[in-house]
Coordinates of C-alpha atoms in Angstrom, one line a residue:
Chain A
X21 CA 2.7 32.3 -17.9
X22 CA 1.4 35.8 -17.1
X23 CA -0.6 35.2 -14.3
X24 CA -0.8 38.7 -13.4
X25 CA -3.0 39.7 -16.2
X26 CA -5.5 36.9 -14.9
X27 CA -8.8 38.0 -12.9
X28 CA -10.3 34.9 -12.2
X29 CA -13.7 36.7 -11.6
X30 CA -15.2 39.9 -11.5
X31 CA -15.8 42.0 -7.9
X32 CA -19.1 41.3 -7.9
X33 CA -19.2 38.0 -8.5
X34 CA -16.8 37.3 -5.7
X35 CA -19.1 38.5 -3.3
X36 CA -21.9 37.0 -4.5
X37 CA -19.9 33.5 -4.9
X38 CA -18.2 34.1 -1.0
X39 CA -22.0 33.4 0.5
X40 CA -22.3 30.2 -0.7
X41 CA -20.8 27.7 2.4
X42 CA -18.7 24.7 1.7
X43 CA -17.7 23.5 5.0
X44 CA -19.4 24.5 8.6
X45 CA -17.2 23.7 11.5
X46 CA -20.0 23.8 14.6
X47 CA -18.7 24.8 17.8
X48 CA -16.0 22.3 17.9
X49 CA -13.8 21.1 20.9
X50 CA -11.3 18.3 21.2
X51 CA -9.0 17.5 24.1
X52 CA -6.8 14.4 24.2
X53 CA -8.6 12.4 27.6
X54 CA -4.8 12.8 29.4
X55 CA -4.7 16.5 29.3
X56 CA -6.1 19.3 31.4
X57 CA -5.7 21.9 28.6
X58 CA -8.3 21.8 26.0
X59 CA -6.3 21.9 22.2
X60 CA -9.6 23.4 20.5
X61 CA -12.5 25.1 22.5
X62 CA -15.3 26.4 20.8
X63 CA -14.1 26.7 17.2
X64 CA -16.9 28.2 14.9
X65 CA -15.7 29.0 11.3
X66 CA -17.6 28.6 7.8
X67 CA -15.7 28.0 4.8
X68 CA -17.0 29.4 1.6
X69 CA -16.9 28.1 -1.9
X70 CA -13.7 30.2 -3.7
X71 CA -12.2 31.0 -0.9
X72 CA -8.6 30.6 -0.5
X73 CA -8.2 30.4 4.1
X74 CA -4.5 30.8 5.5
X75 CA -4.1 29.8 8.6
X76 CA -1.8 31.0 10.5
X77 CA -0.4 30.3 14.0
X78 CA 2.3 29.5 16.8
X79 CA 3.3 25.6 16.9
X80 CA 0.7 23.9 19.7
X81 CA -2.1 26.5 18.5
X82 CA -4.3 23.7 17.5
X83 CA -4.3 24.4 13.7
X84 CA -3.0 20.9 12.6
X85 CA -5.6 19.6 14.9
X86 CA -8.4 21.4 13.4
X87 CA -7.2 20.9 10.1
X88 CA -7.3 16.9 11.2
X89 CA -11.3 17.4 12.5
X90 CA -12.2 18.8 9.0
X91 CA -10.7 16.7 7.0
X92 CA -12.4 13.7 9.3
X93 CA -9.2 12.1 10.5
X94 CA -9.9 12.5 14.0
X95 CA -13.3 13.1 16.2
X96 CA -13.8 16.5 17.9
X97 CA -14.7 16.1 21.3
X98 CA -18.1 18.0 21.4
X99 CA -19.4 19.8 18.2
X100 CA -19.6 18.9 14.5
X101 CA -18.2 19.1 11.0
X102 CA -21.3 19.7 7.8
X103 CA -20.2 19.7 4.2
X104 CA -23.0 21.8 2.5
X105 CA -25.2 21.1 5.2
X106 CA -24.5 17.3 5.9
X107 CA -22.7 15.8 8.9
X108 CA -19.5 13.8 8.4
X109 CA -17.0 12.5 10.7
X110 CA -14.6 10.2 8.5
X111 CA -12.5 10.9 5.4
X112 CA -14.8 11.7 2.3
X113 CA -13.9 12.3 -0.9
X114 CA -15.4 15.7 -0.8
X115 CA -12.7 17.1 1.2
X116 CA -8.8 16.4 -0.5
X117 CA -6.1 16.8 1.8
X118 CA -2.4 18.0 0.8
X119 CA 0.0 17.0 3.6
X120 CA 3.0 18.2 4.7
X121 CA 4.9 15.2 3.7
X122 CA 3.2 14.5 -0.2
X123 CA 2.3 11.0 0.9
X124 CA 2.1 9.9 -2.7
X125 CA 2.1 5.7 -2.7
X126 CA 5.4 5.0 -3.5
X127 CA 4.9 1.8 -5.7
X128 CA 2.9 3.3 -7.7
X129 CA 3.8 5.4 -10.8
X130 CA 3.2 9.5 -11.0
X131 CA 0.0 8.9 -13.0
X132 CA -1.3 5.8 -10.9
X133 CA -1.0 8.4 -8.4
X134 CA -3.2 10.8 -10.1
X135 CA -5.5 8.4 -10.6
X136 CA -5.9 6.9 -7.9
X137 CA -9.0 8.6 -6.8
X138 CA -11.1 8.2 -10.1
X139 CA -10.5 4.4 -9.9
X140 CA -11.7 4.0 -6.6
X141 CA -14.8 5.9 -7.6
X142 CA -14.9 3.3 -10.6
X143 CA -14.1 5.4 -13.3
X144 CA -13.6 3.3 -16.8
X145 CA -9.7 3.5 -17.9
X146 CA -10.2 5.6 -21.1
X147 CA -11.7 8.2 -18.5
X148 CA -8.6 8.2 -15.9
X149 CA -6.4 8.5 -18.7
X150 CA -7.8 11.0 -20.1
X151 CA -8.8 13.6 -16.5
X152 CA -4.8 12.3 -15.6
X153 CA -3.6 13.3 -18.5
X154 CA -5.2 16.7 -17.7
X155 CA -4.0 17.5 -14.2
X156 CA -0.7 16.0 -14.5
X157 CA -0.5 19.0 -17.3
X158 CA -2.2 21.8 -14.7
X159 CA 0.9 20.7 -12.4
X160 CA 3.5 20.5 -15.4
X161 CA 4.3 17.1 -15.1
X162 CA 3.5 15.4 -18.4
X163 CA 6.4 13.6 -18.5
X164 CA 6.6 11.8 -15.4
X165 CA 3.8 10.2 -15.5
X166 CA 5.5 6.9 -15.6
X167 CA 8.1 7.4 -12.8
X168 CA 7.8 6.4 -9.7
X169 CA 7.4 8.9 -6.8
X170 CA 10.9 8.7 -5.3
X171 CA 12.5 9.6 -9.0
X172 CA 11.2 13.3 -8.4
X173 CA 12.3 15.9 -7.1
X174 CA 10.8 17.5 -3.7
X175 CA 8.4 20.1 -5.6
X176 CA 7.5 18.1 -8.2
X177 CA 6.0 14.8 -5.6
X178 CA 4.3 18.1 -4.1
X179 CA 2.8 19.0 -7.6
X180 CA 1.9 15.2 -8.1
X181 CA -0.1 15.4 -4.9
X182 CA -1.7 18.3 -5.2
X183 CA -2.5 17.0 -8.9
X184 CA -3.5 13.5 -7.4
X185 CA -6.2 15.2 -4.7
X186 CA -7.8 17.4 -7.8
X187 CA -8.4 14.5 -10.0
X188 CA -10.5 13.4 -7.3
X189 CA -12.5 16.5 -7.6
X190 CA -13.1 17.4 -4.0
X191 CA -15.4 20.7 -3.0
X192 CA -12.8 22.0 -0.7
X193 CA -9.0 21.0 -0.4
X194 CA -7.4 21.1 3.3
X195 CA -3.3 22.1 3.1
X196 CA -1.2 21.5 6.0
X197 CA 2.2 23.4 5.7
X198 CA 2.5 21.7 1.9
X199 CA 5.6 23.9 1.1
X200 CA 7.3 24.3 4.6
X201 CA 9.7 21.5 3.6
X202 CA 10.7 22.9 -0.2
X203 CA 13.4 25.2 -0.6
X204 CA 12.8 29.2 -0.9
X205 CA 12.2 29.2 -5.0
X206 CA 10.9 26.2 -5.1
X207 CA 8.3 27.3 -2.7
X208 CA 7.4 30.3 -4.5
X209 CA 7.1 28.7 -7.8
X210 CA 4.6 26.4 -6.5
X211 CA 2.8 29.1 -4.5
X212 CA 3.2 30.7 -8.3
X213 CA 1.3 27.3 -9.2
X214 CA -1.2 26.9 -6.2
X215 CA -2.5 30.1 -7.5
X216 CA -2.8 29.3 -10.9
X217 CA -4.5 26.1 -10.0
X218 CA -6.8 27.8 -7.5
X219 CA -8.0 30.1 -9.7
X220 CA -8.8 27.9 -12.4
X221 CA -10.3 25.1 -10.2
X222 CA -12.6 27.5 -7.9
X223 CA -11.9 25.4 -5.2
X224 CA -12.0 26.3 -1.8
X225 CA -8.6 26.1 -0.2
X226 CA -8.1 25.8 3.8
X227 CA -4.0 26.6 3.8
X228 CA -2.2 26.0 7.0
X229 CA 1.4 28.0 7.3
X230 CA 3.8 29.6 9.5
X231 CA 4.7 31.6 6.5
X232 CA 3.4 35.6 7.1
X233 CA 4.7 36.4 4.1
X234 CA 3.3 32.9 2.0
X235 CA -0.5 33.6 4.1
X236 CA -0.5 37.4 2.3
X237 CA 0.6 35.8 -0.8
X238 CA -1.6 33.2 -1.4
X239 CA -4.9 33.8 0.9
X240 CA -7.9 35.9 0.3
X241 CA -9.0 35.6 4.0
X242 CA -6.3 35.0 6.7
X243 CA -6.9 33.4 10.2
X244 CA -5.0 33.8 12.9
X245 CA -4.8 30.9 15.7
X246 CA -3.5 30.9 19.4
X247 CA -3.1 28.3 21.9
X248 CA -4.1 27.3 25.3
X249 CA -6.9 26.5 24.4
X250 CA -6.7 27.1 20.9
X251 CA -8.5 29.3 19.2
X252 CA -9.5 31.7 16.3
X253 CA -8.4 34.9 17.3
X254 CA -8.1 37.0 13.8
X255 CA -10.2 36.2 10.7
X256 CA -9.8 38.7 8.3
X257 CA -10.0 39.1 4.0
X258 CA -7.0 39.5 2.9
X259 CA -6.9 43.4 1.6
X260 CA -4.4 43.3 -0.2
X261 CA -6.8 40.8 -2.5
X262 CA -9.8 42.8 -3.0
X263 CA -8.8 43.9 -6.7
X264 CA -6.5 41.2 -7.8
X265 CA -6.8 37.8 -6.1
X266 CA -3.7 36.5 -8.1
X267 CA -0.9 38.7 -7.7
X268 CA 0.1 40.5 -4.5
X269 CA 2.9 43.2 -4.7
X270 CA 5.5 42.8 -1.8
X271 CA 7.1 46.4 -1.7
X272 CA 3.7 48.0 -1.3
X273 CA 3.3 49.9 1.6
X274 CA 0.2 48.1 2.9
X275 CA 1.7 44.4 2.4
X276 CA 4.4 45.7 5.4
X277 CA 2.0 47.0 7.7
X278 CA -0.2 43.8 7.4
X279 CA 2.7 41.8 7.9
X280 CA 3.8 43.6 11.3
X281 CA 0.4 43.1 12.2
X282 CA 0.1 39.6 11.5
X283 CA 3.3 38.6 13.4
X284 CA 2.7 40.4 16.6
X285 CA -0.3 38.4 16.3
X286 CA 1.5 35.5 16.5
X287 CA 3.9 36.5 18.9
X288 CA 1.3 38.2 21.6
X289 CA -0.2 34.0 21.7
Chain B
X15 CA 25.0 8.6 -14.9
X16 CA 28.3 8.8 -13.7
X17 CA 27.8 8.3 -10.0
X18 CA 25.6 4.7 -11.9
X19 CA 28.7 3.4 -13.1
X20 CA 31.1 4.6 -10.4
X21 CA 28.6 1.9 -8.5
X22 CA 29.1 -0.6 -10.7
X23 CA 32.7 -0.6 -11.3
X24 CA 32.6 -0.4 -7.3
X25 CA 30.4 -3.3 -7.9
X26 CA 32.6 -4.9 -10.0
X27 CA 35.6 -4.4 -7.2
X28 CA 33.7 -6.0 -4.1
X29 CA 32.5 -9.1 -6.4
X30 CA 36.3 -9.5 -7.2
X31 CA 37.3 -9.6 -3.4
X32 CA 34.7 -12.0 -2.7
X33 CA 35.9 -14.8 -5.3
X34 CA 39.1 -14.0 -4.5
X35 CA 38.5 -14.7 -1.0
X36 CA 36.7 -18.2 -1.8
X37 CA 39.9 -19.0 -4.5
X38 CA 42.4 -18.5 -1.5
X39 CA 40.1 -20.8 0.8
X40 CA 40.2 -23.5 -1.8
X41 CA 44.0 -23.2 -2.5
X42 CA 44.8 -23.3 1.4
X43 CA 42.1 -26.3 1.9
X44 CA 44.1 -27.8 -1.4
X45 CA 47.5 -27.3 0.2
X46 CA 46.8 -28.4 3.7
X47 CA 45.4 -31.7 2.3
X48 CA 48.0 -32.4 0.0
X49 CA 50.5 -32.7 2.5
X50 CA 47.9 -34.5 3.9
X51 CA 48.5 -32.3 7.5
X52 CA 44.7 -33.5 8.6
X53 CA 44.5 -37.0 8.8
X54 CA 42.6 -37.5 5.1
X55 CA 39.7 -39.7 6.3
X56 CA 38.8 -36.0 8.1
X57 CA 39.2 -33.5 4.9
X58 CA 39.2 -34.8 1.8
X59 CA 41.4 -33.5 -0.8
X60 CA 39.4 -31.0 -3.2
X61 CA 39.9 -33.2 -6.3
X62 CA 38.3 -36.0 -4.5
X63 CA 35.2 -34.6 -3.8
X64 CA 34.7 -33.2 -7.0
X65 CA 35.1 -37.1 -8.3
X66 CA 32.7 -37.9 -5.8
X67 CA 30.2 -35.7 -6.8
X68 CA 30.9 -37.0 -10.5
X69 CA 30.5 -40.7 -9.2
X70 CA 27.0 -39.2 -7.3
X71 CA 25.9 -37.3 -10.4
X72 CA 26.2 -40.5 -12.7
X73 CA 25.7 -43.3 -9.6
X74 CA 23.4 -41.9 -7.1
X75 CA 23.8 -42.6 -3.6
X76 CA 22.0 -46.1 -2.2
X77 CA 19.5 -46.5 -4.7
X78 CA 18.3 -42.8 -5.5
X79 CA 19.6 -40.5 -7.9
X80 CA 21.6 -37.0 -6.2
X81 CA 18.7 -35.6 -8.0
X82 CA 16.0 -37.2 -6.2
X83 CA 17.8 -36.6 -2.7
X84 CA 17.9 -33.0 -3.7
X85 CA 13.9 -33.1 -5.1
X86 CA 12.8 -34.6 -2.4
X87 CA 14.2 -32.3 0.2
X88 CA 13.1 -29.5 -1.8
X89 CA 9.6 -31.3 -2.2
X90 CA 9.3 -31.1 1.8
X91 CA 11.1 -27.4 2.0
X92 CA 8.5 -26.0 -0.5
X93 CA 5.4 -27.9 0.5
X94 CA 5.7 -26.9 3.9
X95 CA 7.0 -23.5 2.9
X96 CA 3.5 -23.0 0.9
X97 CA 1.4 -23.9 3.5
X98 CA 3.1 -21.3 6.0
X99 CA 2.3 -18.9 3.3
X100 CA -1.0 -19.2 2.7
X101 CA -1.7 -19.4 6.7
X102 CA 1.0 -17.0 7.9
X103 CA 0.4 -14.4 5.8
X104 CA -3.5 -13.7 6.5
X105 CA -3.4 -14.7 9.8
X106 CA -0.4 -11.8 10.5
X107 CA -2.5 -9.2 8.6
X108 CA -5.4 -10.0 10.6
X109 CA -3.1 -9.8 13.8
X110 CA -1.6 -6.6 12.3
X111 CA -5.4 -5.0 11.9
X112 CA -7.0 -6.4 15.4
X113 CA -5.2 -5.8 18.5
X114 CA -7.8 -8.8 19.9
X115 CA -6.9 -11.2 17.1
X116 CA -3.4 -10.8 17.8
X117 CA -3.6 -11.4 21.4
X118 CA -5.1 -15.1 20.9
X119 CA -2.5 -16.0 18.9
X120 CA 0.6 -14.4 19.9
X121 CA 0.8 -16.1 23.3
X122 CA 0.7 -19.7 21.2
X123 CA 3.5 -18.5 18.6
X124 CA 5.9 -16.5 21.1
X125 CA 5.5 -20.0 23.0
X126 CA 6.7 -22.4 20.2
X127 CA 8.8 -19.5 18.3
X128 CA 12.1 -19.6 20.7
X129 CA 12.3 -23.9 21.0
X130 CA 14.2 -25.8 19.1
X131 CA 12.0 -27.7 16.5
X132 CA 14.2 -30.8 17.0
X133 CA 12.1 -30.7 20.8
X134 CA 8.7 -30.9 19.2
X135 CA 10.0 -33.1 16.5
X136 CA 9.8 -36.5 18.1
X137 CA 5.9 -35.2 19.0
X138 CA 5.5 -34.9 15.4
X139 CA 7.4 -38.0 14.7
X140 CA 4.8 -39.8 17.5
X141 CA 1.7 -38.6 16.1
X142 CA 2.5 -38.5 11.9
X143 CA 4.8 -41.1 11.5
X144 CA 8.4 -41.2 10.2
X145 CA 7.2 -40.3 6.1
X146 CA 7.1 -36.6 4.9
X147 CA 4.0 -35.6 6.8
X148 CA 6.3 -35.0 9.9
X149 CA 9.0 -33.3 8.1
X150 CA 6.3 -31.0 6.5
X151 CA 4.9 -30.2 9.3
X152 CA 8.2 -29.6 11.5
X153 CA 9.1 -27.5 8.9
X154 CA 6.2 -25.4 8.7
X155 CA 5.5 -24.7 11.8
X156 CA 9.4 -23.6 11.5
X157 CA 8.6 -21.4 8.7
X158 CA 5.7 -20.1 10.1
X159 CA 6.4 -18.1 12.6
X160 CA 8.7 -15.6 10.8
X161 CA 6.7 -14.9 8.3
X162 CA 3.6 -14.2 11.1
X163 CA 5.3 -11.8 12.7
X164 CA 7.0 -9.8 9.7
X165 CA 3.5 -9.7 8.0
X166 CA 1.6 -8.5 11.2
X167 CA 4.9 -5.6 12.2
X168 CA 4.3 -5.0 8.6
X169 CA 0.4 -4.0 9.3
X170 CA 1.1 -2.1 12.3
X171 CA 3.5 0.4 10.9
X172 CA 1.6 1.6 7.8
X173 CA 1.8 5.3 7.8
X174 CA -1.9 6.6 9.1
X175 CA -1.5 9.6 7.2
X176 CA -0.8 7.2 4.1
X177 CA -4.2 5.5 4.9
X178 CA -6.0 8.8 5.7
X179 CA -4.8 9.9 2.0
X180 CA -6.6 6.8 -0.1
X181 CA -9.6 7.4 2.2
X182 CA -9.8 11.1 1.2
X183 CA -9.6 10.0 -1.9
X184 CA -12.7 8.3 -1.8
X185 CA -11.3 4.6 -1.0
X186 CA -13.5 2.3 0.6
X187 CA -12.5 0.2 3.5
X188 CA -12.2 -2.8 1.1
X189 CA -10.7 -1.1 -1.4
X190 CA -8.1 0.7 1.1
X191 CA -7.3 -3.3 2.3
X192 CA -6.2 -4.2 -1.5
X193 CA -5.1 -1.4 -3.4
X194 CA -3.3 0.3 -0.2
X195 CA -2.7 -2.0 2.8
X196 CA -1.2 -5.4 0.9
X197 CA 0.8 -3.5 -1.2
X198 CA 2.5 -1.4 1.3
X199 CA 3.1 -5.0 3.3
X200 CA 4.2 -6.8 0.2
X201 CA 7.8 -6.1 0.6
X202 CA 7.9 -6.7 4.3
X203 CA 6.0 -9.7 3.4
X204 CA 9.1 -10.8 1.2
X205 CA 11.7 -9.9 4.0
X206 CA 9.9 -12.6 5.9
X207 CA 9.6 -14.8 3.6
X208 CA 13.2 -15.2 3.0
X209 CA 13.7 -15.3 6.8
X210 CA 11.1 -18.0 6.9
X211 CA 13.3 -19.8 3.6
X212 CA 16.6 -19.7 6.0
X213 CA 14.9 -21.4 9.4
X214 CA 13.4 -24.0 7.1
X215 CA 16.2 -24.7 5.7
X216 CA 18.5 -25.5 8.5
X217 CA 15.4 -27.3 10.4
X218 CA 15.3 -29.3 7.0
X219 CA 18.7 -31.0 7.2
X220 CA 18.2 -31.0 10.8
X221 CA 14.8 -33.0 10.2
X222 CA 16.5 -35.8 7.2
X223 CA 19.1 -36.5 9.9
X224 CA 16.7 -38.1 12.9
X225 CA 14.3 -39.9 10.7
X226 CA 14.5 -40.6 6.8
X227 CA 15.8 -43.0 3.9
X228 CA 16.3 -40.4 1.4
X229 CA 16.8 -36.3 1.2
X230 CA 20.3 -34.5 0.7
X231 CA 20.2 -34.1 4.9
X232 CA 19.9 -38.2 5.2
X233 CA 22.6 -38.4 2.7
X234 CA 25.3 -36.3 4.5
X235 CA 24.5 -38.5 8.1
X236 CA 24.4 -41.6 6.5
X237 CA 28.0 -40.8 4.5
X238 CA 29.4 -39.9 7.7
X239 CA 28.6 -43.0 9.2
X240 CA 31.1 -44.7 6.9
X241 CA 33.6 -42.3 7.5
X242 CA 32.6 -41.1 3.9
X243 CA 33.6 -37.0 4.5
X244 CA 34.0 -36.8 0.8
X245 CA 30.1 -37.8 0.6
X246 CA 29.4 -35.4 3.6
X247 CA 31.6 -32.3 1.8
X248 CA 29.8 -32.9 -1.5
X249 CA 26.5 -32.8 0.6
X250 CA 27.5 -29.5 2.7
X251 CA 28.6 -27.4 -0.5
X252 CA 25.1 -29.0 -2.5
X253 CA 23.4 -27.5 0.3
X254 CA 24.8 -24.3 0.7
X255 CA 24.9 -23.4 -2.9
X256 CA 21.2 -24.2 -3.1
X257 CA 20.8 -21.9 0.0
X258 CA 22.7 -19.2 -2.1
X259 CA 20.7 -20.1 -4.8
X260 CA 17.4 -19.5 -3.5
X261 CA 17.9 -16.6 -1.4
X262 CA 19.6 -14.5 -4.2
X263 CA 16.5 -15.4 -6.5
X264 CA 14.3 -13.8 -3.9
X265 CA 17.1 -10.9 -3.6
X266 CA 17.0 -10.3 -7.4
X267 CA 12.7 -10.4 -7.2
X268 CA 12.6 -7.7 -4.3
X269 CA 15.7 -5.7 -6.0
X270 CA 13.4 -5.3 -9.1
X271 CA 9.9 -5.7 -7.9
X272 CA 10.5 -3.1 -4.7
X273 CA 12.9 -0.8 -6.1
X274 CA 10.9 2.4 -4.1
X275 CA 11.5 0.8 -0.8
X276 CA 13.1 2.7 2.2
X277 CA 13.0 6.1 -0.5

């Protein structure tokens, strides 16, 4: 799979495509009622459609936490959350979310899985079958379709959940530290795969990590969080992305600087 | 495969221990009574209750078939053991879902849970009579309160993030009750109900022996009042091979059914 020969779209077109919003987080704060310190104050961020966000950030920045509000799990203390204009504050099958455990439902079989969301949309069988069938071949998992979650191994559940949350054909797809429980090649053949699948679903992708080096990777705009009271203190497009959004070269000299950057960042919070 | 049949043949070994364990019990049981070291009207010899059961098989004990002693307990166990189901099991999710549901009923079922059904028994026996209604309802409310409280723990510790998953994925709140909640509860659900098959049990035989004319219980009391232990060992190892029985059927049902459990 030569992904490096891939350009998903043209220059132009990306920054034509990067107006269009997705997701409008409006000035949000939360604060659990029994603590002093606020975990989010005054969060403003957009999310555009084909963007791929990385989030980065010490533990107790807030990021989880904001990751939770957009999703819907959990009500911001003042402010709001719009998908393409409209309010929300529960779960909606517009927004897929990838956890950090895969959370696949563990009596049900790989392409159950998949499938769940089109059958709760109503979706007639012939239909599931056939958009299962599909994403279970995006993720390269044809042939466990009829094994139960706990058969696979760690990447491939994580493949099976990041195929079940596409079938259901969300706008925008929130990650929360999907990979930080893989092991080193297995994470970089799925970031190998995230990429693949990003590019040829156009989704927009909110990526939470601890990972410098996975963020550079795999984002075309990286945010940096820092606590007490958590907040967004670096949004920036990822450079090293402007000419080809699918392949990053490690050695280059600009991939080093960026990454001392980015981790005294993270430190200075 | 190899660590599969490393497990079987280890399997295999355990099985073996445990039969030879029950062949040593009978030998020693065989040897002690042989040289008749209890007084025999206390242990019967092995051989002897085996004829017994042969002469119950074909005889029947006062005017009913072993079969119908054994039907009709089981009639009472399962009755009462359906209508726990059917009431435990909604009532617990509803308790598992609404912190206020719960707290009207626990206070009733923590009360009755910890007594000893034999104390509410002759309440039962005032106000239904000596016939099956009292049994069946001794042993329900016996069975009930197990299953209640493994179905309702069994609500409150589904994984949020597991429910905040099938909504993202466009469940509705109905649909995230049938598809997500009952399943994850259904081997829980199980664990009680075999619980709930034990207590019931024991209440059972405990039930036949203060007021009946026929179950395999009544048999076992009323053999003992005429000294008969052969009767009363025949009706002890009936009852505990029907206890095996059952619980191993359940065992085999879960083993299969909820093989993804606790992985």
């Amino acid at each position: 799979m030569a992904i490096t020969n891939r350009v998903p779209f043209e220059d132009k077109d990306f920054e034509q495509e990067q107006k269009r919003k997705i997701i409008e987080v409006k000035n949000i704060s939360f604060q659990y009622s029994s603590q002093q310190q606020a975990v989010l104050q005054n969060i403003d961020l957009h999310l555009h459609s084909n963007e791929f966000v990385c989030v980065l950030g010490p533990s107790g920045c807030g990021k989880s936490s904001l990751l939770n509000i957009i999703a819907g799990f959990q009500k911001p203390t003042t402010g709001e959350v719009q998908i393409e204009g409209k309010h929300y504050s529960k779960p909606i099958s517009e927004i897929g979310v990838v956890f950090q455990h895969h959370n696949l439902f563990p009596w049900m079989k790989i392409k159950e899985n998949v499938g769940f969301g089109l059958k709760m949309k109503g979706h007639s069988k012939e239909e599931i079958e056939k958009q299962v069938h599909h994403f279970l071949q995006l993720v390269q998992l044809e042939s466990a379709g009829d094994l139960l979650p706990h058969q696979l191994s760690g990447g491939m559940k994580q493949r099976a959940a990041i195929a079940r949350t596409l079938a259901a054909d969300p706008k925008a797809i929130l990650m929360d530290e999907p990979f930080s429980s893989l092991d080193a090649l297995t994470k970089e053949n799925m970031q190998h795969h995230l990429l693949l699948l990003w590019s040829e679903t156009k989704k927009t992708i909110f990526f939470i990590t601890h990972d410098v080096d996975e963020a550079l990777r795999l984002g075309t705009r990286i945010l940096v969080m820092q606590p007490n009271p958590g907040k967004i203190a670096i949004d920036m497009a990822n450079p090293l992305k402007r000419n080809n959004p699918a392949a990053v070269d490690f050695h280059h000299k600009e991939f080093q600087e960026l990454r001392s950057y980015l981790i005294g960042a993270i430190k200075t919070s | 495969m190899e660590k599969l049949s490393f497990e079987i043949s280890k399997e295999v070994k355990f099985r073996g221990i445990s039969i030879v364990s029950v062949v040593v019990l009978v030998i020693i049981w065989a040897i002690v009574t042989h040289f008749e070291w209890v007084d025999p009207y206390f242990i019967p010899k092995p051989l002897e209750v085996w004829s017994s059961f042969v002469v119950l098989l074909s005889e029947g004990y006062k005017g009913a078939s072993l079969f119908t002693h054994i039907a009709n307990s089981m009639y009472r166990l399962f009755t009462a053991l359906f209508l726990a189901f059917i009431t435990a099991v909604p009532l617990g999710l509803l308790c598992g879902y609404s912190k206020y549901i719960r707290a009207i009923f626990d206070p009733i079922i923590e009360f009755y849970r910890p007594l000893p059904p034999l104390a509410y028994y002759a309440l039962l026996v005032l106000w239904l009579g000596i016939e099956n209604e009292s049994k069946i309802a001794l042993l329900f409310l016996s069975g009930f309160a197990p299953l209640f409280i493994a179905t309702a723990a069994a609500v409150e510790k589904l994984p949020a993030d597991r429910m905040n998953a099938s909504l993202s994925l466009g469940a509705t709140k109905r649909q995230l009750f049938q598809y997500i909640i009952l399943p994850s509860c259904y081997p829980d659900i199980l664990t009680g109900l075999r619980t709930s098959i034990g207590v019931t049990y024991a209440t059972l035989v405990a039930a036949e022996m203060v007021a009946a004319t026929n179950g395999i219980g009544w048999m076992v009391l009323d053999a003992s009042r005429y000294l008969r232990s052969d009767i009363v060992f025949v009706g002890i190892i009936l009852m505990g091979i029907i206890a095996i029985g059952l619980d191993s059927l359940l065992r085999f049902y879960q083993a299969r059914r909820f093989s993804w459990v606790g992985k």
